[in-house]
């Protein structure tokens, strides 16, 4: 089924929250309260940070920079790994995510935008659009280049499998650590709560701030046809996704921090991976883009990629 986009074409009731399909989302938030039952350990905190960072990388480098914008190249096995990591974040599948994001760029901050805080509201852009029935389906016309891979279509269809695998994995890991390394002070349930439940909820809202806040708060370095902003705090919690005005000016760039002082952890990680040939052809902004900068005219010391022109 192809997902509808134009608001005038269908019933406004589809904007309403589907509390049945949204139940897992709600239960995960309530599950965070279990932290008061399972107690505290530094091992659990490490698990929380690790599963947050590695899955955020799956979203930023995988779902966003690779699947949505094709800003670098990689092998088919590593492509699948990025897809699995992103899907393990419990934000649906790679084709669904990329299709909606490509549509967002095509209609950014217009009536057709799927999650514009300018045209709708903070609530809608942050989480309402995801919990509604309006955008529950994948528009495969937007991802013709991706739907040819059966493994990606499989992950997209069975997108609950990776999160469940991660949840089981954290429980098993905690159980084994409790049995063989009791001095670490953790358990299966504790690692499940910290390493999956709390980590996933933080991932939700970290990712969602790009949609809800990065089009409202921050600096506009480039004149774009939307209200995208550069926001350092959002970059901090999303591994570099907060340089959103940069991104909307040149979406096909692998790096979103255009200058050395714009920290972009996803870019740093991809750069390291490129040294080992796990990824390659990382696209960068051309010099003409830097010339449009309202403040800084000099491009950074980078080699311009021929595809970035």
mmCIF file of C-alpha atoms in Angstrom, residues 57 60-62 72 254-255 264-283:
data_model
loop_
_atom_site.group_PDB
_atom_site.id
_atom_site.type_symbol
_atom_site.label_atom_id
_atom_site.label_comp_id
_atom_site.label_asym_id
_atom_site.label_seq_id
_atom_site.Cartn_x
_atom_site.Cartn_y
_atom_site.Cartn_z
ATOM 1 C CA UNK A 57 24.745 5.835 14.602
ATOM 2 C CA UNK A 60 22.244 9.031 11.621
ATOM 3 C CA UNK A 61 24.768 7.273 9.400
ATOM 4 C CA UNK A 62 22.475 4.481 8.236
ATOM 5 C CA UNK A 72 28.454 7.634 0.740
ATOM 6 C CA UNK A 254 27.979 12.996 4.264
ATOM 7 C CA UNK A 255 29.298 15.557 6.756
ATOM 8 C CA UNK A 264 29.804 15.743 13.949
ATOM 9 C CA UNK A 265 30.515 12.390 15.579
ATOM 10 C CA UNK A 266 28.762 10.453 12.817
ATOM 11 C CA UNK A 267 31.115 12.044 10.291
ATOM 12 C CA UNK A 268 34.170 11.241 12.394
ATOM 13 C CA UNK A 269 33.072 7.610 12.687
ATOM 14 C CA UNK A 270 32.388 7.312 8.964
ATOM 15 C CA UNK A 271 35.764 8.861 8.214
ATOM 16 C CA UNK A 272 37.466 6.218 10.361
ATOM 17 C CA UNK A 273 35.434 3.467 8.693
ATOM 18 C CA UNK A 274 36.570 4.799 5.313
ATOM 19 C CA UNK A 275 40.197 4.166 6.315
ATOM 20 C CA UNK A 276 39.316 0.472 6.490
ATOM 21 C CA UNK A 277 37.312 0.614 3.228
ATOM 22 C CA UNK A 278 34.072 -0.278 4.986
ATOM 23 C CA UNK A 279 32.606 2.896 3.442
ATOM 24 C CA UNK A 280 33.905 5.075 0.624
ATOM 25 C CA UNK A 281 33.120 8.032 -1.653
ATOM 26 C CA UNK A 282 32.056 10.254 1.238
ATOM 27 C CA UNK A 283 30.459 13.302 -0.359
#
